[in-house]
Coordinates of C-alpha atoms in Angstrom, one line a residue:
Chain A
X1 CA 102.0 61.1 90.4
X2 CA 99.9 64.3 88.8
X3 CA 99.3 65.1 92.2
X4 CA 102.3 65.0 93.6
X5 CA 104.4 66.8 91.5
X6 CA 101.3 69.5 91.3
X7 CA 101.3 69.7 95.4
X8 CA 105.1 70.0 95.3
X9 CA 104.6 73.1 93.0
X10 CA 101.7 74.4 95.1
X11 CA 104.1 73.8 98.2
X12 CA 107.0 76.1 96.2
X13 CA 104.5 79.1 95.7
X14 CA 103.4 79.0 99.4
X15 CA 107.0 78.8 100.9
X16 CA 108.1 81.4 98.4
X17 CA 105.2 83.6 99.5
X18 CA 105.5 82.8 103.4
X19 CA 109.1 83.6 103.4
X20 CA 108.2 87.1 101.7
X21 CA 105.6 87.5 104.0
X22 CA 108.2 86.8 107.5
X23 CA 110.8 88.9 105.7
X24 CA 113.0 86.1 104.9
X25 CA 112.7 87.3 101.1
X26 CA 113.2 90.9 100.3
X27 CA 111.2 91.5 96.9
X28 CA 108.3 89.7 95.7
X29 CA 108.4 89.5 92.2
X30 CA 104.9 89.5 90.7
X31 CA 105.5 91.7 87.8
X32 CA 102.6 93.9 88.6
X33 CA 103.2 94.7 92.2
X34 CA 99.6 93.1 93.4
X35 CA 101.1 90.5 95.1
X36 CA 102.2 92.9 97.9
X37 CA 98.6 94.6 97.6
X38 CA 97.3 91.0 98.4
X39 CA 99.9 89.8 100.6
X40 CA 99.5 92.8 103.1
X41 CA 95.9 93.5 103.0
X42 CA 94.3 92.3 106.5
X43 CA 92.7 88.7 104.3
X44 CA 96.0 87.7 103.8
X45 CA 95.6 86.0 107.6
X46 CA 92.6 83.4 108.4
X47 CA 92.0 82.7 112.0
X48 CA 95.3 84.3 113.1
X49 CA 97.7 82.3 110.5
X50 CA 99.2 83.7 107.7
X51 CA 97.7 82.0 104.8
X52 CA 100.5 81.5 103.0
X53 CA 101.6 79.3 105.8
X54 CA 98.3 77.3 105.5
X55 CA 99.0 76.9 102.0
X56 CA 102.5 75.5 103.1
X57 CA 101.1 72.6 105.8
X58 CA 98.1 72.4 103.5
X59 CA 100.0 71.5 100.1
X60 CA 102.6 69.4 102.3
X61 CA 99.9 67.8 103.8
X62 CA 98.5 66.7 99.8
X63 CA 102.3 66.1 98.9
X64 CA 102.7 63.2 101.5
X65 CA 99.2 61.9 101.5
X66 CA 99.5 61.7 97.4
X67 CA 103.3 60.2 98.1
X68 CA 101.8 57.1 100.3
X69 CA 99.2 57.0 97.5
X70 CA 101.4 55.5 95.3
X71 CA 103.4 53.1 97.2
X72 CA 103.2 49.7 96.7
X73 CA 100.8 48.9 99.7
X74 CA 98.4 51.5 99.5
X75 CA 97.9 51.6 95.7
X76 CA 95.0 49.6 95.6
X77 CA 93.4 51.0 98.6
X78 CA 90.7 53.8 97.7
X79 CA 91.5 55.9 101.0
X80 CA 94.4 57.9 100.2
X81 CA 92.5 59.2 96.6
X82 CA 89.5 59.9 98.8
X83 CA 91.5 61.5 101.4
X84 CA 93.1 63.8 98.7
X85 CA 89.5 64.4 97.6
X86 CA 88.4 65.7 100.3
X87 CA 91.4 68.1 101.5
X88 CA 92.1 69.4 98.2
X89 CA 88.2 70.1 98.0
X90 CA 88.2 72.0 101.3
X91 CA 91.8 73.3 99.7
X92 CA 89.9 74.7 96.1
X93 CA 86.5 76.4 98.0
X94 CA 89.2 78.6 100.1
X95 CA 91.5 79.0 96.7
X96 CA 87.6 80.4 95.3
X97 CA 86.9 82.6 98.0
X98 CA 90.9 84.2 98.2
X99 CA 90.4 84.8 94.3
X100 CA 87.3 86.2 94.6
X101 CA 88.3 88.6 97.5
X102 CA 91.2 89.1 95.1
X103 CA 88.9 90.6 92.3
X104 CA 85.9 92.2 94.2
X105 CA 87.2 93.5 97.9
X106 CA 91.3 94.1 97.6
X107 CA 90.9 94.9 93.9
X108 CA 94.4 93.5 92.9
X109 CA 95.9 90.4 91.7
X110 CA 98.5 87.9 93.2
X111 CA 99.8 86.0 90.1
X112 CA 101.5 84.2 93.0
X113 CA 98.1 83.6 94.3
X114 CA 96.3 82.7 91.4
X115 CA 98.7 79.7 90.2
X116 CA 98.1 78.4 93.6
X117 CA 94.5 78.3 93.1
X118 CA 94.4 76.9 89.9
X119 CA 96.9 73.9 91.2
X120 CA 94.9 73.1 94.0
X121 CA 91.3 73.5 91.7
X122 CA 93.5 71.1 89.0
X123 CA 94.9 68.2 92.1
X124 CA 91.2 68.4 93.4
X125 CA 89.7 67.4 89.3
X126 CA 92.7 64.9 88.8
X127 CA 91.5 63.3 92.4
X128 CA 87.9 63.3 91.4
X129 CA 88.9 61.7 88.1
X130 CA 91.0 59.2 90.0
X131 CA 87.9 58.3 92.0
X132 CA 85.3 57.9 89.6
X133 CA 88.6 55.6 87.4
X134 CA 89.1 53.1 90.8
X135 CA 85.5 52.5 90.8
X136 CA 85.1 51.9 87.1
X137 CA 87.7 49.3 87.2
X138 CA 86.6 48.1 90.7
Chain B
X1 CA 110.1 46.0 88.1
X2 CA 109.3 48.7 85.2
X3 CA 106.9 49.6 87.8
X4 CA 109.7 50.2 90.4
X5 CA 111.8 51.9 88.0
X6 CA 108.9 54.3 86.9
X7 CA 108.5 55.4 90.2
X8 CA 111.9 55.8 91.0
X9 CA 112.1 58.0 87.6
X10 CA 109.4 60.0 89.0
X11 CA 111.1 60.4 92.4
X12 CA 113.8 61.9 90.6
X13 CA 112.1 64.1 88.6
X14 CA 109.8 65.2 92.0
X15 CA 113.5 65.8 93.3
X16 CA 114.6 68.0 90.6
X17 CA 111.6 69.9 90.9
X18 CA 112.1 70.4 94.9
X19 CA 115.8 71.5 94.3
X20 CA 114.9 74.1 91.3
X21 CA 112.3 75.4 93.5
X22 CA 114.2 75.6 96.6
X23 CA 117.3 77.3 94.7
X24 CA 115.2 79.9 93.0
X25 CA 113.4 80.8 96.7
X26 CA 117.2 80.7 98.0
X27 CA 118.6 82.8 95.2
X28 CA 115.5 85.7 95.8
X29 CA 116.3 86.1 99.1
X30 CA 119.8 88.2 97.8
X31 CA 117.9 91.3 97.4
X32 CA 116.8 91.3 100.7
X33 CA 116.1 95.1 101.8
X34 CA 119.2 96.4 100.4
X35 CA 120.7 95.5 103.1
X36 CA 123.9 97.4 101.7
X37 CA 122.7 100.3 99.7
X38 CA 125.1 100.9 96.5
X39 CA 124.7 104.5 95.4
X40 CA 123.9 105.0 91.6
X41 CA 123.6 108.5 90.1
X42 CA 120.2 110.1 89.5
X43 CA 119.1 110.5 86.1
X44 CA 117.7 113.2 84.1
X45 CA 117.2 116.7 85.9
X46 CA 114.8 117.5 89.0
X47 CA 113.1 119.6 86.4
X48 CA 109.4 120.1 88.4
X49 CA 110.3 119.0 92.0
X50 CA 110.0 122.4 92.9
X51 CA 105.8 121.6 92.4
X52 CA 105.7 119.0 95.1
X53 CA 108.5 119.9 97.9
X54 CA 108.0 117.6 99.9
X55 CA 107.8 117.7 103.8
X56 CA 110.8 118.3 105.9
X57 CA 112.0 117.2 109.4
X58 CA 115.2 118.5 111.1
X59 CA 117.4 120.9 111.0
X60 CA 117.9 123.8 108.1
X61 CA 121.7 123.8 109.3
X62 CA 121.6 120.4 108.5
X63 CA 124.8 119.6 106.4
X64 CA 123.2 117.1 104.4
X65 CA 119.9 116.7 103.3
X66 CA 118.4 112.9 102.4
X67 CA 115.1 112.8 99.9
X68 CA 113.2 109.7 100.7
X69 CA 111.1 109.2 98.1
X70 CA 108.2 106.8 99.0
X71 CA 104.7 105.3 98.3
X72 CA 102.0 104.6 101.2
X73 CA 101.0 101.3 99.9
X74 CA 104.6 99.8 99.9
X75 CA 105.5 97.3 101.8
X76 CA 109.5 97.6 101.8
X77 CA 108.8 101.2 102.8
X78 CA 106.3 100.3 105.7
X79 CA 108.9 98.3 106.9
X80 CA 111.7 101.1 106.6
X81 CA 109.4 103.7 108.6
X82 CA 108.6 101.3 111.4
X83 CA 112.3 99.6 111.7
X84 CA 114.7 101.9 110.4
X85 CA 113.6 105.6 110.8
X86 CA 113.3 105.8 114.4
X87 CA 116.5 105.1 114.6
X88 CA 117.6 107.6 111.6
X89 CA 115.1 110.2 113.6
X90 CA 117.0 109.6 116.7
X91 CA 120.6 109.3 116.1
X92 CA 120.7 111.7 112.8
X93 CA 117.9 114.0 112.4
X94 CA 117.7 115.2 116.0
X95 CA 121.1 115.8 116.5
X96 CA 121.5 117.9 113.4
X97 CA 123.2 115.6 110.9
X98 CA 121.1 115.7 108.8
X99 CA 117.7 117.1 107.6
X100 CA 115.0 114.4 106.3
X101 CA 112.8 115.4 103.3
X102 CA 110.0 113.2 101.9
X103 CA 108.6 113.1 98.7
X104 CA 105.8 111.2 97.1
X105 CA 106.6 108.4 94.7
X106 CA 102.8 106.8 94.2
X107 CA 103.8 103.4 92.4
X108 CA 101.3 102.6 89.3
X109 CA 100.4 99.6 90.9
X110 CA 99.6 100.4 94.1
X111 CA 95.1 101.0 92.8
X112 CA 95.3 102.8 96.8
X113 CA 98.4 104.8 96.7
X114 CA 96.6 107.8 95.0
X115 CA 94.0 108.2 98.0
X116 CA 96.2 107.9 100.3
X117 CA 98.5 110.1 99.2
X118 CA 96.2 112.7 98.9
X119 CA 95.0 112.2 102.2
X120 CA 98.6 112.7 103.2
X121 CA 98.6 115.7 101.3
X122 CA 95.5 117.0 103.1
X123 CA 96.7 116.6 106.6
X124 CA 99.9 118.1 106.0
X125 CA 97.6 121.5 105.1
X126 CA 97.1 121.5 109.0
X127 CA 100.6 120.8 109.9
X128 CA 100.0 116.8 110.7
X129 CA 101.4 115.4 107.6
X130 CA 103.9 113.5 109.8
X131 CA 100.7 111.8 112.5
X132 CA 99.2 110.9 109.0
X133 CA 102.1 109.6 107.4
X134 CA 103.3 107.2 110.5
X135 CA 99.1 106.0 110.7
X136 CA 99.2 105.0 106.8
X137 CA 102.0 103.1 107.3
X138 CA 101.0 101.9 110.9
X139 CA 97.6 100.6 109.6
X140 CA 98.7 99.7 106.0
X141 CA 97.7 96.3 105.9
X142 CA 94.1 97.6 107.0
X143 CA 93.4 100.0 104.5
X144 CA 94.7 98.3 101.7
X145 CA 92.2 95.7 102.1
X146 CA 89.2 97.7 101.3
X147 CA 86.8 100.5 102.5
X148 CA 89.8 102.4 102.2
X149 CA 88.6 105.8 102.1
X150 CA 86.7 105.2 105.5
X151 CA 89.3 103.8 107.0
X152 CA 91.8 106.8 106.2
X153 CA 89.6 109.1 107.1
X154 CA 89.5 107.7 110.5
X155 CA 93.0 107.9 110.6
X156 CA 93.3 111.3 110.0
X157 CA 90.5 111.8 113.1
X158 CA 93.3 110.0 114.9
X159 CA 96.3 112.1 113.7
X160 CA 94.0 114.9 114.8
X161 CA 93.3 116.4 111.7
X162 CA 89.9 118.5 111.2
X163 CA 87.9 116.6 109.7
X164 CA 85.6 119.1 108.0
X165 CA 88.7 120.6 106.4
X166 CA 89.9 117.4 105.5
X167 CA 86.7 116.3 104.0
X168 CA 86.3 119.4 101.7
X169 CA 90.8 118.9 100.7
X170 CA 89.6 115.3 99.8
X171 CA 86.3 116.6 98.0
X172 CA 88.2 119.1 96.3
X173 CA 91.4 116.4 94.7
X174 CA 93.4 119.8 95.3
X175 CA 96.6 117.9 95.1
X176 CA 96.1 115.3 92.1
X177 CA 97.8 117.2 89.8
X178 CA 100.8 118.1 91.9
X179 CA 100.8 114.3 93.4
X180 CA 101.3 112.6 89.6
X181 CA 103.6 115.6 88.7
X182 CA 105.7 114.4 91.1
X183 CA 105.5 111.0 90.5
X184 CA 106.2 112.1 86.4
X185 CA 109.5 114.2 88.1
X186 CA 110.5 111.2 90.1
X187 CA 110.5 108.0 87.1
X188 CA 112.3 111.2 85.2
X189 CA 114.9 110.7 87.8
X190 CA 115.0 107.1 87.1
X191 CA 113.3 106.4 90.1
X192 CA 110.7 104.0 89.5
X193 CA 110.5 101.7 92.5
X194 CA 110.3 102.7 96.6
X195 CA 111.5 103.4 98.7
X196 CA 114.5 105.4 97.3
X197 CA 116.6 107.3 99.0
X198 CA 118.8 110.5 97.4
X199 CA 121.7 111.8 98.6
X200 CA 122.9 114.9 96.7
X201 CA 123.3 113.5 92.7
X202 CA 123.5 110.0 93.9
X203 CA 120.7 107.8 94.9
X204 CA 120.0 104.1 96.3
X205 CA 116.7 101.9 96.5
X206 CA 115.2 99.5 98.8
X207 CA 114.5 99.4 102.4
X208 CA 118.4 100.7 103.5
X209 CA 119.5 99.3 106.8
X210 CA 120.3 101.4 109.3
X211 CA 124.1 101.1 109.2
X212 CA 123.9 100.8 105.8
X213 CA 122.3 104.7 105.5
X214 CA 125.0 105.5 108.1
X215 CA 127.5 105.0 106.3
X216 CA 126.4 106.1 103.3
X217 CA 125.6 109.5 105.2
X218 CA 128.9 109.3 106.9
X219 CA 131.0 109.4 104.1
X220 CA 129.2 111.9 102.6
X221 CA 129.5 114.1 105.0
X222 CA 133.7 113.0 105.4
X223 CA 133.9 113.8 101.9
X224 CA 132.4 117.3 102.9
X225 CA 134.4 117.4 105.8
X226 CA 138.0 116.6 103.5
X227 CA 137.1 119.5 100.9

């Protein structure tokens, strides 16, 4: 349920910052105007996609997988928590490497950017910690 | 059973969550490129404007003249140069309606406005302030990204700039001074975001339309007309 409602707020940011990105939403606000700096610089795009829009499938991807998690039939099954293990893994070494690129190439912040990272660092702990408590009780 | 009602508590809370998120994104997109500009007056006095003039395109017979005043690094101006202006350009700068003047507006957040103003600044010295200002904005994504100096530079090779000229201008910081006591004349102003547009004693910000500066610029020039 952690996960969920975290993927569902990860899912927010990236919509909010994909729309901006298509034009759909006029003004970022960011408060100190790196989130344009970010958003515009040539790393906001990874293999041709915007990645705010890979946050978008990626988050929605961890929203449903977490969502089947807990229903009744699957609740008991380890996949689903080792499923969100792994994508939210892959999902926090990106979230690194954007921030870093953040701090030491585009030399600007994206407080957009940054929650995003740390919600996709803190669903990747809380499946970890759900892993390691399945096996203790298995 | 208190299981099924915990989750169906949590799918309501999951719910409120998506709505509050989805309305806020919703509401944001209002402010969309001031769409329809609303003029406010300018504050304060152009005091100092005189230091930093600007650079002009159109007519001196022109019988209006609209300040742009803009920042390299913006993104709602980028999109205003490459959408809107060739149109403005076209339809009211050639034929004489009215003369365009820009003026830098550096943001303080924007770490690579200052360089890139200046290169601006240093092209212009050989008359190709205009190729320079269309590749900053062409290639804004690029430079802002890093090795921006570099990457400028080869910009203003592209705008057809000398380059030994260019390289002492940029050595030199010539136009610093003149670049922040511009940007000082414009927050004076009250103009503290980009791009903003002034028309006479009134101004508007955000990326204007084009009808929308049409009409702003026709019933200017009516009122002008009527007097």
């Amino acid at each position: 349920m952690v996960i969920a409602t975290l993927a569902l707020i990860g899912l927010l940011i990236a919509t909010y910052l994909w729309l901006w990105k298509i034009g759909v939403v006029g003004h970022i606000i960011c408060g100190s105007g790196g989130c344009e700096v970010v958003q515009t610089s040539t790393y906001a795009t990874f293999l041709g996609l915007p990645v705010a829009l890979i946050g978008v499938v990626g988050y929605l991807t961890l929203l449903i997988v977490s969502l089947v998690g807990i229903q009744p039939r699957w609740i008991d099954h380890p996949g689903p928590t080792r499923l969100m293990a792994v994508l939210s893994g892959l999902g926090a070494a990106f979230a690194i490497y954007l921030t870093y690129l953040e701090y030491a190439v585009i030399e600007a912040w994206c407080r957009w950017c940054v929650g995003s990272a740390v919600i996709i660092c803190a669903i990747f702990l809380t499946a970890i910690l759900g892993m390691r408590g399945a096996k203790r009780t298995g | 059973m208190a299981k099924s009602v915990k989750t169906n508590r949590f799918y309501v809370v999951l719910g409120v969550i998506a709505l509050a998120g989805g309305a806020a994104i919703f509401w944001s997109r209002g402010d969309r490129g001031a769409q329809s500009g609303t003029l406010k007056p300018l504050e304060g006095s152009s005091a100092g404007a005189e230091a930093m003039p600007g650079y002009v395109v159109g007519s001196d017979s022109a019988k209006l003249e609209v300040l742009e005043y803009a920042d390299f690094q913006c993104p709602a101006c980028r999109m205003f140069t490459i959408i809107t202006k060739p149109d403005v350009d076209e339809r009211l700068v050639k034929p004489g309606l009215i003369r365009w003047r820009f003026r830098d507006r550096p943001l303080d957040g924007h770490a690579k406005s200052p360089v890139a103003h200046h290169a601006a600044a240093c092209a212009g010295e050989q008359g190709k302030f205009w190729s320079m200002h269309d590749q900053l904005y062409l290639n804004q994504s690029d430079w802002v990204g890093g090795g921006t100096e570099k990457k400028i530079r080869s910009y203003a090779e592209k705008a057809g700039v000398d380059l030994a000229k260019y390289d002492e201008c940029m050595k030199s910081q010539r136009y610093r001074a003149r670049l922040a006591a511009s940007a000082e004349q414009a927050t004076a102003q009250g103009i503290t975001s980009t791009p903003t547009f002034v028309f006479g004693p009134r101004m508007v910000s955000g990326a204007l339309a084009y009808d929308a500066l049409k009409a702003i610029v026709d019933s200017i020039l009516g009122q002008k007309k009527a007097a």
